PDB file of C-alpha atoms and ligand atoms in Angstrom:
ATOM      1  CA  MET A   3     121.727 108.954  94.710  1.00 77.00           C
ATOM      2  CA  SER A   4     123.931 105.881  94.486  1.00 81.00           C
ATOM      3  CA  ASN A   5     123.411 104.398  97.956  1.00 93.00           C
ATOM      4  CA  CYS A   6     119.734 105.302  98.343  1.00 98.00           C
ATOM      5  CA  ILE A   7     117.508 102.223  98.622  1.00 98.00           C
ATOM      6  CA  PHE A   8     114.503 103.939  96.974  1.00 98.00           C
ATOM      7  CA  CYS A   9     116.690 105.198  94.098  1.00 98.00           C
ATOM      8  CA  LYS A  10     117.749 101.572  93.641  1.00 98.00           C
ATOM      9  CA  ILE A  11     114.079 100.529  93.472  1.00 98.00           C
ATOM     10  CA  VAL A  12     113.391 103.376  91.027  1.00 97.00           C
ATOM     11  CA  ASN A  13     116.174 102.249  88.695  1.00 96.00           C
ATOM     12  CA  GLY A  14     115.430  98.532  89.070  1.00 96.00           C
ATOM     13  CA  GLU A  15     118.572  97.556  91.000  1.00 96.00           C
ATOM     14  CA  ILE A  16     116.403  96.306  93.886  1.00 97.00           C
ATOM     15  CA  ALA A  17     113.091  94.529  93.350  1.00 97.00           C
ATOM     16  CA  ALA A  18     109.868  95.861  94.820  1.00 98.00           C
ATOM     17  CA  GLN A  19     106.218  94.953  94.471  1.00 98.00           C
ATOM     18  CA  LYS A  20     105.314  97.853  92.217  1.00 97.00           C
ATOM     19  CA  VAL A  21     101.658  98.739  91.700  1.00 96.00           C
ATOM     20  CA  PHE A  22     102.080 101.867  89.569  1.00 96.00           C
ATOM     21  CA  GLU A  23     104.835 103.659  87.706  1.00 97.00           C
ATOM     22  CA  ASP A  24     105.113 106.592  85.333  1.00 97.00           C
ATOM     23  CA  LYS A  25     107.888 109.013  84.338  1.00 97.00           C
ATOM     24  CA  ASP A  26     107.828 110.903  87.644  1.00 98.00           C
ATOM     25  CA  MET A  27     106.843 108.416  90.339  1.00 98.00           C
ATOM     26  CA  VAL A  28     106.715 104.836  91.443  1.00 98.00           C
ATOM     27  CA  VAL A  29     104.324 103.204  93.908  1.00 98.00           C
ATOM     28  CA  PHE A  30     105.160  99.946  95.655  1.00 98.00           C
ATOM     29  CA  HIS A  31     104.052  97.871  98.628  1.00 98.00           C
ATOM     30  CA  ASP A  32     105.812  98.595 101.923  1.00 98.00           C
ATOM     31  CA  ILE A  33     108.011  95.648 102.870  1.00 97.00           C
ATOM     32  CA  ASN A  34     106.829  95.895 106.490  1.00 96.00           C
ATOM     33  CA  PRO A  35     103.151  96.815 106.198  1.00 95.00           C
ATOM     34  CA  ALA A  36     101.367  98.586 109.044  1.00 94.00           C
ATOM     35  CA  ALA A  37      97.943  98.078 107.498  1.00 94.00           C
ATOM     36  CA  GLU A  38      96.087  95.720 105.177  1.00 95.00           C
ATOM     37  CA  VAL A  39      97.038  98.045 102.332  1.00 96.00           C
ATOM     38  CA  HIS A  40     100.309  99.955 102.804  1.00 97.00           C
ATOM     39  CA  VAL A  41     102.096 101.402  99.805  1.00 98.00           C
ATOM     40  CA  LEU A  42     104.755 104.049  99.335  1.00 98.00           C
ATOM     41  CA  VAL A  43     104.433 106.780  96.728  1.00 98.00           C
ATOM     42  CA  VAL A  44     107.953 107.775  95.724  1.00 98.00           C
ATOM     43  CA  PRO A  45     109.154 110.487  93.345  1.00 98.00           C
ATOM     44  CA  LYS A  46     111.782 109.178  90.921  1.00 98.00           C
ATOM     45  CA  LYS A  47     113.821 112.298  91.576  1.00 98.00           C
ATOM     46  CA  HIS A  48     115.964 111.935  94.706  1.00 98.00           C
ATOM     47  CA  ILE A  49     114.642 114.482  97.192  1.00 98.00           C
ATOM     48  CA  GLU A  50     115.764 113.784 100.726  1.00 98.00           C
ATOM     49  CA  SER A  51     112.665 114.938 102.606  1.00 98.00           C
ATOM     50  CA  LEU A  52     109.994 117.631 102.862  1.00 98.00           C
ATOM     51  CA  SER A  53     112.684 119.787 104.465  1.00 98.00           C
ATOM     52  CA  THR A  54     114.809 119.872 101.315  1.00 97.00           C
ATOM     53  CA  LEU A  55     112.056 120.718  98.808  1.00 98.00           C
ATOM     54  CA  THR A  56     112.709 123.704  96.570  1.00 97.00           C
ATOM     55  CA  ASP A  57     110.431 125.743  94.311  1.00 98.00           C
ATOM     56  CA  LYS A  58     111.612 123.578  91.417  1.00 97.00           C
ATOM     57  CA  ASP A  59     109.767 120.637  92.992  1.00 98.00           C
ATOM     58  CA  ASN A  60     106.354 122.336  93.165  1.00 98.00           C
ATOM     59  CA  ASP A  61     104.885 120.683  90.063  1.00 98.00           C
ATOM     60  CA  LEU A  62     106.213 117.261  91.027  1.00 98.00           C
ATOM     61  CA  ILE A  63     104.786 117.458  94.547  1.00 98.00           C
ATOM     62  CA  ALA A  64     101.441 118.688  93.239  1.00 98.00           C
ATOM     63  CA  LYS A  65     101.317 115.747  90.848  1.00 97.00           C
ATOM     64  CA  LEU A  66     102.189 113.200  93.555  1.00 97.00           C
ATOM     65  CA  THR A  67      99.604 114.655  95.916  1.00 97.00           C
ATOM     66  CA  GLN A  68      96.891 114.715  93.261  1.00 96.00           C
ATOM     67  CA  ASN A  69      97.597 111.077  92.417  1.00 96.00           C
ATOM     68  CA  LEU A  70      97.193 109.757  95.977  1.00 97.00           C
ATOM     69  CA  THR A  71      93.436 109.273  95.667  1.00 97.00           C
ATOM     70  CA  LYS A  72      93.830 107.609  92.264  1.00 96.00           C
ATOM     71  CA  VAL A  73      96.367 105.143  93.681  1.00 96.00           C
ATOM     72  CA  ALA A  74      94.273 104.474  96.792  1.00 97.00           C
ATOM     73  CA  THR A  75      91.153 103.871  94.698  1.00 96.00           C
ATOM     74  CA  MET A  76      93.111 101.523  92.447  1.00 95.00           C
ATOM     75  CA  LEU A  77      94.005  99.522  95.570  1.00 96.00           C
ATOM     76  CA  GLY A  78      90.383  99.283  96.712  1.00 95.00           C
ATOM     77  CA  LEU A  79      90.403 102.136  99.230  1.00 96.00           C
ATOM     78  CA  GLU A  80      87.392 103.948  97.753  1.00 94.00           C
ATOM     79  CA  THR A  81      86.047 104.899 101.189  1.00 95.00           C
ATOM     80  CA  GLY A  82      89.237 106.642 102.280  1.00 96.00           C
ATOM     81  CA  PHE A  83      92.788 106.187 103.397  1.00 96.00           C
ATOM     82  CA  LYS A  84      95.471 107.555 105.687  1.00 96.00           C
ATOM     83  CA  THR A  85      98.471 109.483 104.362  1.00 97.00           C
ATOM     84  CA  LEU A  86     101.709 109.872 106.259  1.00 97.00           C
ATOM     85  CA  ILE A  87     104.994 111.619 105.546  1.00 98.00           C
ATOM     86  CA  ASN A  88     107.817 111.218 108.065  1.00 98.00           C
ATOM     87  CA  THR A  89     110.387 113.997 107.956  1.00 98.00           C
ATOM     88  CA  GLY A  90     113.890 113.756 109.353  1.00 97.00           C
ATOM     89  CA  GLU A  91     115.285 111.769 112.230  1.00 96.00           C
ATOM     90  CA  GLY A  92     112.963 113.423 114.740  1.00 97.00           C
ATOM     91  CA  GLY A  93     109.992 112.573 112.542  1.00 97.00           C
ATOM     92  CA  GLY A  94     110.901 108.920 112.346  1.00 96.00           C
ATOM     93  CA  GLN A  95     112.052 109.006 108.726  1.00 97.00           C
ATOM     94  CA  LEU A  96     114.039 105.828 108.103  1.00 97.00           C
ATOM     95  CA  VAL A  97     114.627 106.172 104.368  1.00 98.00           C
ATOM     96  CA  PRO A  98     116.024 109.590 103.363  1.00 98.00           C
ATOM     97  CA  HIS A  99     114.168 109.755 100.034  1.00 98.00           C
ATOM     98  CA  LEU A 100     110.859 111.638 100.228  1.00 98.00           C
ATOM     99  CA  HIS A 101     107.809 109.351 100.166  1.00 98.00           C
ATOM    100  CA  TYR A 102     104.143 109.334 101.046  1.00 98.00           C
ATOM    101  CA  HIS A 103     102.753 106.353 102.917  1.00 98.00           C
ATOM    102  CA  ILE A 104      99.206 105.369 101.905  1.00 98.00           C
ATOM    103  CA  LEU A 105      97.537 103.149 104.491  1.00 97.00           C
ATOM    104  CA  GLY A 106      94.101 101.641 104.422  1.00 96.00           C
ATOM    105  CA  GLY A 107      91.918  98.675 105.126  1.00 88.00           C
ATOM    106  CA  LYS A 108      92.443  96.871 108.376  1.00 75.00           C
ATOM    107  CA  LEU A 109      95.124  98.681 110.368  1.00 71.00           C
ATOM    108  CA  THR A 110      97.636  96.631 112.303  1.00 68.00           C
ATOM    109  CA  LYS A 111     100.575  98.519 113.804  1.00 62.00           C
ATOM    110  CA  LEU A 112      98.983 101.940 113.405  1.00 56.00           C
ATOM    111  CA  GLN A 113      95.915 100.824 115.314  1.00 54.00           C
ATOM    112  CA  ALA A 114      98.141  99.308 117.987  1.00 53.00           C
ATOM    113  CA  LEU A 115     100.013 102.605 118.312  1.00 55.00           C
ATOM    114  CA  LYS A 116      96.734 104.477 118.693  1.00 57.00           C
ATOM    115  CA  ASN A 117      95.706 102.224 121.579  1.00 53.00           C
ATOM    116  CA  THR A 118      98.869 102.712 123.622  1.00 50.00           C
TER     117      THR A 118
HETATM  118  P1  AMP B 210     109.917 106.101 106.748  1.00 94.81           P
HETATM  119  O1  AMP B 210     110.052 105.816 108.208  1.00 94.81           O
HETATM  120  O2  AMP B 210     108.777 107.040 106.464  1.00 94.81           O
HETATM  121  O3  AMP B 210     111.205 106.516 106.101  1.00 94.81           O
HETATM  122  O4  AMP B 210     109.468 104.730 106.112  1.00 94.81           O
HETATM  123  C1  AMP B 210     110.255 103.940 105.310  1.00 94.81           C
HETATM  124  C2  AMP B 210     109.415 102.750 104.933  1.00 94.81           C
HETATM  125  O5  AMP B 210     110.079 102.075 103.883  1.00 94.81           O
HETATM  126  C3  AMP B 210     109.194 101.731 106.068  1.00 94.81           C
HETATM  127  O6  AMP B 210     107.802 101.587 106.298  1.00 94.81           O
HETATM  128  C4  AMP B 210     109.837 100.458 105.527  1.00 94.81           C
HETATM  129  O7  AMP B 210     109.117  99.303 105.889  1.00 94.81           O
HETATM  130  C5  AMP B 210     109.821 100.703 104.031  1.00 94.81           C
HETATM  131  N1  AMP B 210     110.866 100.015 103.271  1.00 94.81           N
HETATM  132  C6  AMP B 210     112.198  99.993 103.529  1.00 94.81           C
HETATM  133  N2  AMP B 210     112.852  99.288 102.591  1.00 94.81           N
HETATM  134  C7  AMP B 210     111.914  98.854 101.718  1.00 94.81           C
HETATM  135  C8  AMP B 210     111.954  98.070 100.526  1.00 94.81           C
HETATM  136  N3  AMP B 210     113.112  97.574 100.042  1.00 94.81           N
HETATM  137  N4  AMP B 210     110.788  97.827  99.887  1.00 94.81           N
HETATM  138  C9  AMP B 210     109.635  98.305 100.362  1.00 94.81           C
HETATM  139  N5  AMP B 210     109.526  99.053 101.470  1.00 94.81           N
HETATM  140  C10 AMP B 210     110.640  99.321 102.147  1.00 94.81           C
END
């Protein structure tokens, strides 16, 4: 999608600190991290959110999900990690291109949220 910020990262129009990329997905550091390690796992295909998934996306979503542990381990999160998907305005989704957040290590904002 032409005005989607994550599509622009996918096609190289906007720079990002990428840690992994293959034909279906790209993983990059969140620009405003909420934890010591905070990356976004983004399908290259523009899918707006979980709410707009179709059966055609099943294989892609399975692949992304299966790769979360591999990505987290690569980033030093062998003992575990948090995964978050925000969906829609009510779910706090700011970027309308489906993405998984992987968070781990020392938590900053997330921990603060938990304590309020
Ligand atoms: P969400 O609320 O789930 O849509 O989260 C969107 C996330 O994308 C936020 O955590 C932002 O900090 C992050 N973000 C927005 N723009 C960029 C960017 N250009 N590079 C990296 N992360 C970004």
